[in-house]
Coordinates of C-alpha atoms in Angstrom, one line a residue:
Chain A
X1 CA 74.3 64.9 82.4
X2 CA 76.0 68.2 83.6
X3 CA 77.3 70.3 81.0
X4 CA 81.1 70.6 82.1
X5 CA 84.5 69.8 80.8
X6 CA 86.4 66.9 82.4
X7 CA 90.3 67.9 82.8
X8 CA 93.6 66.4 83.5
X9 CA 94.7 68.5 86.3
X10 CA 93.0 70.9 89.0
X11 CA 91.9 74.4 89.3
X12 CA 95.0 77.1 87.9
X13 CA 96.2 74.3 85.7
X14 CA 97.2 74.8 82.2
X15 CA 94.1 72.2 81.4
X16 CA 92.2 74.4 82.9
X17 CA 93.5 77.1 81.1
X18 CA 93.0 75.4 77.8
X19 CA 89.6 75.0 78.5
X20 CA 88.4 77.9 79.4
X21 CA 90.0 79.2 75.9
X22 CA 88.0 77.1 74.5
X23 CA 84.8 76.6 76.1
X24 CA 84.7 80.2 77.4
X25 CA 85.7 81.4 81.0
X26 CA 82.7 80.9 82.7
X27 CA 83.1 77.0 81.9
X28 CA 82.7 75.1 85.1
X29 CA 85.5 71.8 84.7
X30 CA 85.9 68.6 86.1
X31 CA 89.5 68.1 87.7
X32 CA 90.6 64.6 87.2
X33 CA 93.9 63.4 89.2
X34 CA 94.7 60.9 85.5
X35 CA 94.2 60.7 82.1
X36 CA 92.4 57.6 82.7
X37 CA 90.1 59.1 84.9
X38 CA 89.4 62.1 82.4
X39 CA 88.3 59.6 79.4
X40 CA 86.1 57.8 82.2
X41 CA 84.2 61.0 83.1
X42 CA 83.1 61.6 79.9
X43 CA 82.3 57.7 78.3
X44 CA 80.6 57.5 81.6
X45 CA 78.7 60.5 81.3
X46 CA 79.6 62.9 84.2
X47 CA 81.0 65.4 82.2
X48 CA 79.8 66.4 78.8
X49 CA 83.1 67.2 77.2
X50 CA 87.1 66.4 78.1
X51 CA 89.8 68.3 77.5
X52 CA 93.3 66.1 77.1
X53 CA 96.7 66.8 76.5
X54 CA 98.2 65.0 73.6
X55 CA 101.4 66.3 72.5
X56 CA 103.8 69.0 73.5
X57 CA 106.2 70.6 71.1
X58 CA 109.3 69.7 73.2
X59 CA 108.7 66.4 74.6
X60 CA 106.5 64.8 71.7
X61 CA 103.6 62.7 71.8
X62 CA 102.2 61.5 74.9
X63 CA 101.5 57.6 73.9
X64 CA 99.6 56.8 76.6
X65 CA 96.6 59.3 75.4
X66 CA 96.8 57.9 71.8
X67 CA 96.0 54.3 73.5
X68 CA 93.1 56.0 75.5
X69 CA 91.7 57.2 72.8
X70 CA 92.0 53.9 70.6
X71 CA 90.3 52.2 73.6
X72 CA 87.5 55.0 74.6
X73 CA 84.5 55.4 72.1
X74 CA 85.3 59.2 72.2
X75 CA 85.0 61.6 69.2
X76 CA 87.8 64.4 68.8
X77 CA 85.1 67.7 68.5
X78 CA 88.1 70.5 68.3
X79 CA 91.4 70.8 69.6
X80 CA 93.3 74.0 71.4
X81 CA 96.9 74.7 71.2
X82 CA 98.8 76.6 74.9
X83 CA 101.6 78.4 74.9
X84 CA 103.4 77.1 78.2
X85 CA 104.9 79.8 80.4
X86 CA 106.1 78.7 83.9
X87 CA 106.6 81.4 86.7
X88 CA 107.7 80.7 90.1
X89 CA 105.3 81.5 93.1
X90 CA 105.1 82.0 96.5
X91 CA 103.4 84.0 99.0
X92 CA 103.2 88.1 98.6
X93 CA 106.0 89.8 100.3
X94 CA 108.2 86.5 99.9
X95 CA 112.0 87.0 98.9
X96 CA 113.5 85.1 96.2
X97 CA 116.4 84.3 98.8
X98 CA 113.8 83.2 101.4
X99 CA 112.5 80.4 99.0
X100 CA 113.5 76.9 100.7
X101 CA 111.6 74.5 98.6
X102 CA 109.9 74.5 95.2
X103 CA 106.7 72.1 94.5
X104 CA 105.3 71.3 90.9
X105 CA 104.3 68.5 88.7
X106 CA 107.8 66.7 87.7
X107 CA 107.2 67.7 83.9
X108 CA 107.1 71.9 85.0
X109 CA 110.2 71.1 87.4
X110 CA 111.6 69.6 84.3
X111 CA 110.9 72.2 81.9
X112 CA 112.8 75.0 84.8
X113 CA 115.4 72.6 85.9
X114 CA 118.2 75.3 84.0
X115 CA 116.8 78.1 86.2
X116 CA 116.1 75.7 89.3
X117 CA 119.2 74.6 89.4
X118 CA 121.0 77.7 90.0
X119 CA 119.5 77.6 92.9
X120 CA 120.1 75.3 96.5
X121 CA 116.3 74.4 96.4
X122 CA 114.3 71.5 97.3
X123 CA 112.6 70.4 94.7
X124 CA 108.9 68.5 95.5
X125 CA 107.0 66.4 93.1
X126 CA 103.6 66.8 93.4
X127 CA 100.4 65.9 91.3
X128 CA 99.6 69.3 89.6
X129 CA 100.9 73.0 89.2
X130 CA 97.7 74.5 90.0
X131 CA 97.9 72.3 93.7
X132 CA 101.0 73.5 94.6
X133 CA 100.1 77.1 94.0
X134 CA 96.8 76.3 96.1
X135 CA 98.7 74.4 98.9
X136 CA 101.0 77.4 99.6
X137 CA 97.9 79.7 99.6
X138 CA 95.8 77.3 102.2
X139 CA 99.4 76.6 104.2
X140 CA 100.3 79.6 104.4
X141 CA 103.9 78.6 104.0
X142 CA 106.8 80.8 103.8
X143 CA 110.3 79.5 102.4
X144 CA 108.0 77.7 99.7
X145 CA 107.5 78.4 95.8
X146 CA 105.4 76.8 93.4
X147 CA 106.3 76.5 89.5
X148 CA 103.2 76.8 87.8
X149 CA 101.3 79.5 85.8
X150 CA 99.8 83.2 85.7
X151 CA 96.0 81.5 86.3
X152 CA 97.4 79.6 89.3
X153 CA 98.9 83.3 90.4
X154 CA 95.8 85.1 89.5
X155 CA 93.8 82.2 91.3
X156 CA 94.9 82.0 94.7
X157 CA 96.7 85.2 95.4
X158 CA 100.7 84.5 94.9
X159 CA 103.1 86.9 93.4
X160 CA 105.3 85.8 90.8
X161 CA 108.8 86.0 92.2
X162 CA 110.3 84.9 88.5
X163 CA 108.4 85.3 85.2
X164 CA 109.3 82.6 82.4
X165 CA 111.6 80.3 84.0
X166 CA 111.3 77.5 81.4
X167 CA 114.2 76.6 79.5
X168 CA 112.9 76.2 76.0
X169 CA 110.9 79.5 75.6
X170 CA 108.8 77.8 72.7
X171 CA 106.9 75.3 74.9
X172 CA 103.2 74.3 73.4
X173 CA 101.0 71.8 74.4
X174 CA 98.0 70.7 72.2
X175 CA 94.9 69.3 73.3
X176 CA 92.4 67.6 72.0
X177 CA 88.4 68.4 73.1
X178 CA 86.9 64.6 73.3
X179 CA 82.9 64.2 73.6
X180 CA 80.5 60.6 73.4
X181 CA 79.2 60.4 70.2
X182 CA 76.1 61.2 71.0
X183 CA 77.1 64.5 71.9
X184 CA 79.6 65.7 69.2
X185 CA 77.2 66.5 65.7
X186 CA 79.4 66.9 62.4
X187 CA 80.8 70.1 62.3
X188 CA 79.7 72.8 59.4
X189 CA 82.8 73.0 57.9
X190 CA 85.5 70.4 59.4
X191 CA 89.1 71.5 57.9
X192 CA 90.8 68.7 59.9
X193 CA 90.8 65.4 61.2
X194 CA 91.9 62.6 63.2
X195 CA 92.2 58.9 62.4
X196 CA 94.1 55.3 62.7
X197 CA 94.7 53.0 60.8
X198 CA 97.0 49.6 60.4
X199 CA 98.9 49.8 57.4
X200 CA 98.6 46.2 55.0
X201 CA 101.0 43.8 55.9
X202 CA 102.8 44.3 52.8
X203 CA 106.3 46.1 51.7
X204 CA 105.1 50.0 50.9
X205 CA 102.0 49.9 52.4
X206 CA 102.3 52.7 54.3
X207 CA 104.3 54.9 51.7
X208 CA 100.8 53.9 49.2
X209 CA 98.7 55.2 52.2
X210 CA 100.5 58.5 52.1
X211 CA 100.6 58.8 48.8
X212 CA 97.4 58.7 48.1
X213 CA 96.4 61.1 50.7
X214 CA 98.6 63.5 49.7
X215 CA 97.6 63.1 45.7
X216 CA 94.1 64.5 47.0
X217 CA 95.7 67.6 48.2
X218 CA 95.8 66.7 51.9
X219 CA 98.7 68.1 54.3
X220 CA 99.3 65.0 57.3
X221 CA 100.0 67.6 59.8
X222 CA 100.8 64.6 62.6
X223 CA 102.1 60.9 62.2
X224 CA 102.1 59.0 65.0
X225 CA 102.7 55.1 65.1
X226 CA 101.7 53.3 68.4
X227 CA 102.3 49.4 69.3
X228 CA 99.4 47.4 67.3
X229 CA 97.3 45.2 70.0
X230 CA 97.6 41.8 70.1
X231 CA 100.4 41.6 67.4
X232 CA 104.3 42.3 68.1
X233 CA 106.4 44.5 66.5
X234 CA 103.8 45.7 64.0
X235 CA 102.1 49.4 63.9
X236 CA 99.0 51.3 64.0
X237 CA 99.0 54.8 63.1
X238 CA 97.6 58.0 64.0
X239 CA 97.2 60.8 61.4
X240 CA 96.0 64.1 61.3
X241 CA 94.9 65.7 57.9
X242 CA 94.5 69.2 57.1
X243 CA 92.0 69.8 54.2
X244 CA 90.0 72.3 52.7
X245 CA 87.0 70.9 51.4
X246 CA 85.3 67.3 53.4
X247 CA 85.1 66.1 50.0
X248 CA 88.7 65.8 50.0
X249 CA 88.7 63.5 53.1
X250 CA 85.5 61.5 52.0
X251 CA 88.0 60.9 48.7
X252 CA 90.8 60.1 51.2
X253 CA 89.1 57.4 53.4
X254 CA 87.8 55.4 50.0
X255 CA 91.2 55.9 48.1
X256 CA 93.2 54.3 51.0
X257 CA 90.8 51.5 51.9
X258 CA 92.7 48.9 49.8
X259 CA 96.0 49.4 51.2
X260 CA 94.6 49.5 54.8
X261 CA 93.3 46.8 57.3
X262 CA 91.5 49.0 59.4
X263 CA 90.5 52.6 59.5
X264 CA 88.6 54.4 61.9
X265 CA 87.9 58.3 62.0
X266 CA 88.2 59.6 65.6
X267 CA 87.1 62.9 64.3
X268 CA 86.3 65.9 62.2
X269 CA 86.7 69.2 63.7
X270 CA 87.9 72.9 62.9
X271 CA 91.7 73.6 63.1
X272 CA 92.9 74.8 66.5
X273 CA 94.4 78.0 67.3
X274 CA 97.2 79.1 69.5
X275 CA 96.8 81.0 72.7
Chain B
X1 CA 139.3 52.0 77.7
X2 CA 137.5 49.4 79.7
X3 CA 136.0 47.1 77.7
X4 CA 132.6 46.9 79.7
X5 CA 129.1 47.2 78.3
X6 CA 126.8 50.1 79.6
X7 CA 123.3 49.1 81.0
X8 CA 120.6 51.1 82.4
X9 CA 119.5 49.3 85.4
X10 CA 121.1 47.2 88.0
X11 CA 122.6 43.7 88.5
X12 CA 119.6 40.9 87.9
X13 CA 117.7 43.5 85.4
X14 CA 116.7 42.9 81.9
X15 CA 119.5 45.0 80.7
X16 CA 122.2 43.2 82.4
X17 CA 120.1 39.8 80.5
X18 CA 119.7 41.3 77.1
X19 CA 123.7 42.2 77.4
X20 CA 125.0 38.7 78.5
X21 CA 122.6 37.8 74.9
X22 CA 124.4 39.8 73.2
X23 CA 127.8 39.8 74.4
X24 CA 127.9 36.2 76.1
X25 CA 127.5 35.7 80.5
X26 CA 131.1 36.3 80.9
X27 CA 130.6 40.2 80.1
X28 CA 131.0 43.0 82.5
X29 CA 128.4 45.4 83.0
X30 CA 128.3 49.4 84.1
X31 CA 124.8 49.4 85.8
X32 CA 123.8 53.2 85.4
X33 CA 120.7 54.5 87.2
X34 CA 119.7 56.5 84.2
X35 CA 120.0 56.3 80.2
X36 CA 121.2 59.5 80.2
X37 CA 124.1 58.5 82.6
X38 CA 124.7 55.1 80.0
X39 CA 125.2 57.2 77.1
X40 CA 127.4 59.5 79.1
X41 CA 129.9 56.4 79.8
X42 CA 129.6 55.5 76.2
X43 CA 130.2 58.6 74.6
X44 CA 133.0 59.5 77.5
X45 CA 134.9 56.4 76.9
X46 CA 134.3 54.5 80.4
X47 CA 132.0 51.7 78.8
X48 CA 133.4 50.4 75.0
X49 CA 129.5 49.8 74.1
X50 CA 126.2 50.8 75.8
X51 CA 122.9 48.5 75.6
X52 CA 120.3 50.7 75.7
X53 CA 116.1 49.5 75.3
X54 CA 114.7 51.4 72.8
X55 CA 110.7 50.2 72.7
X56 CA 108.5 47.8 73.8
X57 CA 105.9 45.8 72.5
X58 CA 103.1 46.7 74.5
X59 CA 104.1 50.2 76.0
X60 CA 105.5 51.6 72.3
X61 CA 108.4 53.7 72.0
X62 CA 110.7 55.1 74.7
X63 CA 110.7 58.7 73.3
X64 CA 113.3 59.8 75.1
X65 CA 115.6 57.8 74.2
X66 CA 115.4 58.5 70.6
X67 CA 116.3 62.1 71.8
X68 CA 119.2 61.1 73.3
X69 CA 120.4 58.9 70.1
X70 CA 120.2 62.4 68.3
X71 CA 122.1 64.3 70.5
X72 CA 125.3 62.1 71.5
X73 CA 127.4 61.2 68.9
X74 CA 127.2 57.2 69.1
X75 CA 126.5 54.6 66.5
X76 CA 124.0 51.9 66.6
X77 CA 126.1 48.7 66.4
X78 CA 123.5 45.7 66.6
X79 CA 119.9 44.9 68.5
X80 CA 118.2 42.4 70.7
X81 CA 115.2 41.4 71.6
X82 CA 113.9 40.5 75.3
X83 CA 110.8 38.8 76.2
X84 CA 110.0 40.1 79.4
X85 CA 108.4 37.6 82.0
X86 CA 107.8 39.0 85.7
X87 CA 107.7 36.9 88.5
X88 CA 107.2 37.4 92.2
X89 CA 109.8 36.9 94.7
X90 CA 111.2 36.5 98.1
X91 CA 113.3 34.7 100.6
X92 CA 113.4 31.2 100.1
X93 CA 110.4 29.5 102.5
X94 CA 108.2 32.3 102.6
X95 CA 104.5 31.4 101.5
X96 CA 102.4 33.5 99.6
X97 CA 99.9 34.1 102.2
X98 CA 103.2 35.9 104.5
X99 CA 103.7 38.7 102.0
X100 CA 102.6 42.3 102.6
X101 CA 104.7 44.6 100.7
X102 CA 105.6 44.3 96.4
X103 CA 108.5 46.1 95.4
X104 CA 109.8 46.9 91.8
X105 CA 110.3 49.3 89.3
X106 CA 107.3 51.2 88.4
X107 CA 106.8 50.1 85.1
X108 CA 107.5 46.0 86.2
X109 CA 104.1 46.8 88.7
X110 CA 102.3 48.3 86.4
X111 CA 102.8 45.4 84.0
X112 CA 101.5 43.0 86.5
X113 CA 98.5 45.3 88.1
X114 CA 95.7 42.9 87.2
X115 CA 98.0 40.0 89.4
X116 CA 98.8 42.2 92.1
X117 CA 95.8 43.7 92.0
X118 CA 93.9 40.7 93.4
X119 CA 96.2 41.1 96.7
X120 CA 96.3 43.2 99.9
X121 CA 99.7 44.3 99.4
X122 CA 101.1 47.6 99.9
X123 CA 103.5 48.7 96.3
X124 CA 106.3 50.1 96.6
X125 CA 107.7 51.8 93.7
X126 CA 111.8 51.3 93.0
X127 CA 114.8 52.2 90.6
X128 CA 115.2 48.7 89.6
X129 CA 113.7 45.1 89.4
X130 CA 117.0 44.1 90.3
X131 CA 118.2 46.0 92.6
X132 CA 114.9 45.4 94.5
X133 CA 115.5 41.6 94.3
X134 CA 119.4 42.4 95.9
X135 CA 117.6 44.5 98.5
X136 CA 115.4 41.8 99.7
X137 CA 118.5 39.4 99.9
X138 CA 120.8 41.6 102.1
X139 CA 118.4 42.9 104.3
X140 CA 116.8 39.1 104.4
X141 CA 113.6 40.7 104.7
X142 CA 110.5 38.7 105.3
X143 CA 107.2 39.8 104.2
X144 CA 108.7 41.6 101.2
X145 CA 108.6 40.3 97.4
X146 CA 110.1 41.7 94.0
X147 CA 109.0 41.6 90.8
X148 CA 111.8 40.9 88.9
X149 CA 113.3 38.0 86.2
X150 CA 114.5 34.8 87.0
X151 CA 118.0 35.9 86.6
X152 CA 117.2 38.2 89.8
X153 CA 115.2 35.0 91.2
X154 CA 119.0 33.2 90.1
X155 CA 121.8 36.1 91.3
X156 CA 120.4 37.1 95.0
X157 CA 119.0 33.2 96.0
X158 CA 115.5 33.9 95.9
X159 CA 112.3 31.7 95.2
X160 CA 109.7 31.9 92.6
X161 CA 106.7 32.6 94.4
X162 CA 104.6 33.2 91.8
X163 CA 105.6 32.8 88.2
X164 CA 104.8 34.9 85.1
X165 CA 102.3 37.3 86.6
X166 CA 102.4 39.8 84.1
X167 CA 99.1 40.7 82.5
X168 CA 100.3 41.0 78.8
X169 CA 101.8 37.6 77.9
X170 CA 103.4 38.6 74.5
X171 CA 105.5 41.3 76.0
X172 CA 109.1 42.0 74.4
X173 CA 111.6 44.2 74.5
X174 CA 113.9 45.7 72.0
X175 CA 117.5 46.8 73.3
X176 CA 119.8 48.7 70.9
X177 CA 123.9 47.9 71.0
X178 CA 125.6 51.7 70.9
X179 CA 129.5 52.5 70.6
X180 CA 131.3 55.8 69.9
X181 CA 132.1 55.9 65.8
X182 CA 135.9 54.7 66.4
X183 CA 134.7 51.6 68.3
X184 CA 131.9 50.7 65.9
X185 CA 133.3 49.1 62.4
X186 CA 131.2 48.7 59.4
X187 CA 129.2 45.1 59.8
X188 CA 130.4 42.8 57.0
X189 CA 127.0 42.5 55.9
X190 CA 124.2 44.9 57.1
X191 CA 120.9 43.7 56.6
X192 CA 119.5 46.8 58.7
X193 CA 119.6 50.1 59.3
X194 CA 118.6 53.0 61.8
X195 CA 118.2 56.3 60.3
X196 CA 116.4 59.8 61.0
X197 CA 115.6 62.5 58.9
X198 CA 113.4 66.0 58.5
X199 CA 111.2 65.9 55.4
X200 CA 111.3 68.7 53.1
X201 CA 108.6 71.1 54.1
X202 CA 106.3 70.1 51.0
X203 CA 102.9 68.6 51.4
X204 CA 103.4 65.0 50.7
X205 CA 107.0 65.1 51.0
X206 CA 106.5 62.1 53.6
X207 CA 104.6 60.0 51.4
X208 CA 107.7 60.8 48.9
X209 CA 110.6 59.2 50.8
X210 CA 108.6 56.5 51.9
X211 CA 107.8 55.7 48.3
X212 CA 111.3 55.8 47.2
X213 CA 112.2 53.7 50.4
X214 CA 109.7 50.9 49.0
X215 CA 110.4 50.7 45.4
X216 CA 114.2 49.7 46.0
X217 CA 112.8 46.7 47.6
X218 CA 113.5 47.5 51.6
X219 CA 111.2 46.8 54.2
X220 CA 110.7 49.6 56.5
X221 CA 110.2 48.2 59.6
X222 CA 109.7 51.0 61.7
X223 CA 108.3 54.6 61.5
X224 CA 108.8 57.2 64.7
X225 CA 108.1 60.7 64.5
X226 CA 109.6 63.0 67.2
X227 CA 109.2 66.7 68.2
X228 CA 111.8 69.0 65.6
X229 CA 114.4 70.9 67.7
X230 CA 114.5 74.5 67.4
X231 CA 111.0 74.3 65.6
X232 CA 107.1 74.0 66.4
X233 CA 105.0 71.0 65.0
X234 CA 107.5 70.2 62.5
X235 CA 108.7 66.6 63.1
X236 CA 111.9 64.5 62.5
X237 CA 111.4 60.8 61.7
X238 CA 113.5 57.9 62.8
X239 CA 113.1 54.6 60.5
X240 CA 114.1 51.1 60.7
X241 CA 115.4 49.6 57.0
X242 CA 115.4 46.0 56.4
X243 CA 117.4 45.3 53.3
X244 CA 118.7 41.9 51.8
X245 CA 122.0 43.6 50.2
X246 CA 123.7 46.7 51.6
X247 CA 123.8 48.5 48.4
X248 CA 120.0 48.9 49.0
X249 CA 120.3 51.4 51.2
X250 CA 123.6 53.3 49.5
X251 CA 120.4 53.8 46.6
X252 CA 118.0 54.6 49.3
X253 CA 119.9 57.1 50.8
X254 CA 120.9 58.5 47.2
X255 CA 117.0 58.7 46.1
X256 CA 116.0 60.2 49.3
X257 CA 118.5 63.1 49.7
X258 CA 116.2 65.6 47.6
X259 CA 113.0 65.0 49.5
X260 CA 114.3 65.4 52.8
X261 CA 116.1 68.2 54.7
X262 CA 118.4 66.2 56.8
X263 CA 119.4 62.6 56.6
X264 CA 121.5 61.0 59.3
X265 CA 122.5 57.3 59.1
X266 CA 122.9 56.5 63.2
X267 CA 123.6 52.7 61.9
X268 CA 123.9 50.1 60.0
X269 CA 124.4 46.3 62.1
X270 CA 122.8 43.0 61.5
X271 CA 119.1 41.9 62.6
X272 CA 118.6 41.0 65.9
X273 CA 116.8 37.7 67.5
X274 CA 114.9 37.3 69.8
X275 CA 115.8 35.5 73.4

C-alpha cells in the first residue's frame, strides 16, 4: 500500500496542484491519464488517497464523476476548492509573435479561446496542461506555447508570455479527496457531507426530502440529479449538507427515511477551503 | 423565413429521426455540426424551429445545452422521445469477419464498447453517425463499418451487419422542439412546462418552491441544477412541470415568485411520446 494520492492529470496539473494544497507539498501523486483510472487506483489499492474533480463554477457538474462515485466503494474524506488561472507558456526568451502553435487540454483552450482567438494560432488538443508544458521543455520547441498553469511554469522551466488568459476571471474547480473505507476513520468534527438518494416515487417527494432537511437547520450547499440505473426517466440525487453539529445530520438521515427509497452517505468530512 | 427544422447532426442521424416524429418524413432539415450553430439558425431566422436533444437516459443531462436555452432567446414548443438502437454497418455483401475499421460519433462507440470491444477493429472517432454511414457509401469503402440507425442503414443502401449492439438496451433520448417567441403560439392545452429559476438565498428556500410546486397538485418531473452566471457556487434550477390543467402552473408560478430570485418560463407545449 504506498501512501500517495492518485490524480486526474500529470505532473504541473491543477490536480496536482490541488493536492499538494491539501496533502502538503511533499505529497508524492499518482498521475492517472482518466477519471476511471483514478477511482481504480485507489479501490484497487495502489494509491492510498484520490484526488477528483467534481464541479467547476463555470461549466457545472461533471456527471461522469458522480456515476463513478455511485459505482466505486469510495468514501469522500475532504474536499479542496482551486482557483483556475491559465497563463500561456513557452520556452524562455520566446516572443509572443514567434508563437506558432498553442497545446493544452481542450477544456483550458476553451476557457482562453477569447484571448486565443485574437491570435492566428494553432491550437493542439492534448491530454493535460501540465504535458504540454513538459513536452515543450523536453522538445525544446520554439514557435510553441502551452496554456496551463504557474506550477507547470515553475515545474519545467517556461516563462509565462501571458498571465490570466481565461475568459471568465472567476474560474473554480472543486475536488473531492476519495479513500477505501478502510482507510478514511470518521472525522472529529464533520461540518459537511455527501450523499444520494432516490426520491419516493410519489408527487412531492423530493420537495418533503428538502424540507425536512432544511427544518433541522441544514444548508444543501449542492443538488445534483443524475439518470437512476436501470429505470428511465427517473432521478437519483446527490446532495451536499452543510451542518454544524453531526447530530444535525444523524436527525437528517432518520427524518428523511420515509420519503426515500434509498440513501447512502458517501461521506462526512470538514468544509473545504479556497486556494 | 424558410420553414425548415434545425437539427444537430447530419442526414441519417437521430435528430434528423426524432424531427421527421415530430414534424412528419416530408420535413426539411438544416443539419448543423454544432448545437450552438442550431440555435444560431433558430434564433437568426434561417430554420422556423430547431430540434435540439436535451438528455439522455443513461448518460444524464447535456449540460450545455441548458446553457444555451438560457442564453438565446427561443421558446420550448413541444418534445420527443428517441430510443436509441445502434447497429453496425457497411456495404452491402461485406461479412463480418472482412471488417477492420468502426467509425461513428464518439458517444455512438462508446455506447456499444462492450460489442466492439470483443473485436480487432481499429475506432475511429466522427462528427456524426450519419454522416459516417454517407461516407462509407460514396467512397464505397470495404472494410469500413458505421455505427449508426437504421434510417442511416435505409438513406445511404447499407446492410445490417450486426443489429442492436449497444450495451445499454433501455436507452432513450429526449429532443426538445425550439422556435423564436413570434413563431411559437400558446399550445391550446399545455400539460407541461420548462422553467428555470435562482432560489432566494435562504437556507431551505429550495425545499420551499418545491413544496409549493407539489401542493397545487403538479408533478415535477425534472430537477437540473446548473452553475449561476456572474456568481460562485450559487446555482440556477431548470424544472420540468407536469400539470393536468394550465391554470396549475399560472398558481405555481404566482406561489413561487417570493421564494425565488428569478423565474423564467422557457415553455409551455404538450407532453411528448415516445418513438
Amino acid at each position: 500500500m504506498s501512501s500517495s494520492v492518485a490524480i486526474q492529470g500529470f505532473a504541473g496539473s491543477f490536480h496536482e496542484l490541488a493536492a499538494h494544497h491539501y496533502f502538503g507539498s511533499a505529497t508524492t501523486t499518482r498521475p492517472c491519464a482518466t477519471f476511471e483510472e483514478l477511482v481504480r487506483q485507489v479501490a484497487g489499492g495502489s494509491a492510498r488517497h484520490g484526488l477528483m474533480a467534481i464541479e467547476n463554477s463555470i461549466a457545472g457538474s461533471i456527471l461522469p464523476n458522480y456515476t463513478l462515485l455511485r459505482k466505486a466503494d469510495l468514501r469522500i474524506t475532504g474536499e479542496v476548492y482551486l482557483r483556475i488561472r491559465q497563463h500561456l507558456l513557452a520556452l524562455p526568451g520566446q516572443e509572443l509573435a514567434a508563437i506558432e502553435e498553442v497545446h493544452s487540454h481542450p477544456m483550458a483552450l476553451l476557457q482562453c479561446a477569447d484571448f486565443l482567438g485574437q491570435h492566428p494560432w494553432r491550437l493542439v488538443e492534448t491530454e493535460d496542461t501540465g504535458l504540454s508544458a513538459q513536452r515543450i521543455r523536453e522538445s525544446r520547441r520554439n514557435g510553441v506555447a502551452a496554456v496551463a498553469g504557474t506550477r507547470a511554469a515553475e515545474l519545467f522551466g517556461l516563462d509565462i508570455l501571458a498571465a490570466d488568459i481565461h475568459t471568465e476571471k472567476q474560474n473554480y474547480t472543486r475536488f473531492l479527496v476519495l479513500a477505501k473505507p478502510e482507510h478514511a476513520p470518521e472525522p472529529e468534527q464533520p461540518d459537511k457531507a455527501s450523499l444520494y438518494f432516490h426520491a419516493a416515487h410519489r408527487q412531492g417527494s423530493l420537495a418533503q426530502v428538502l424540507v425536512r432537511i432544511a427544518d433541522l437547520g441544514i444548508n444543501l450547499s449542492k443538488l445534483q440529479s443524475c439518470p437512476r440505473p436501470g429505470s428511465t426517466w427517473h432521478y437519483t440525487f446527490h446532495a451536499d449538507l452543510e451542518f454544524d453539529d453531526p447530530a444535525q445530520l444523524a436527525a437528517a438521515l432518520t427524518a428523511i427515511g420515509p420519503v426515500t427509497e434509498k440513501v447512502q452517505v458517501l461521506g462526512r468530512y470538514r468544509r473545504g477551503v479556497t486556494h
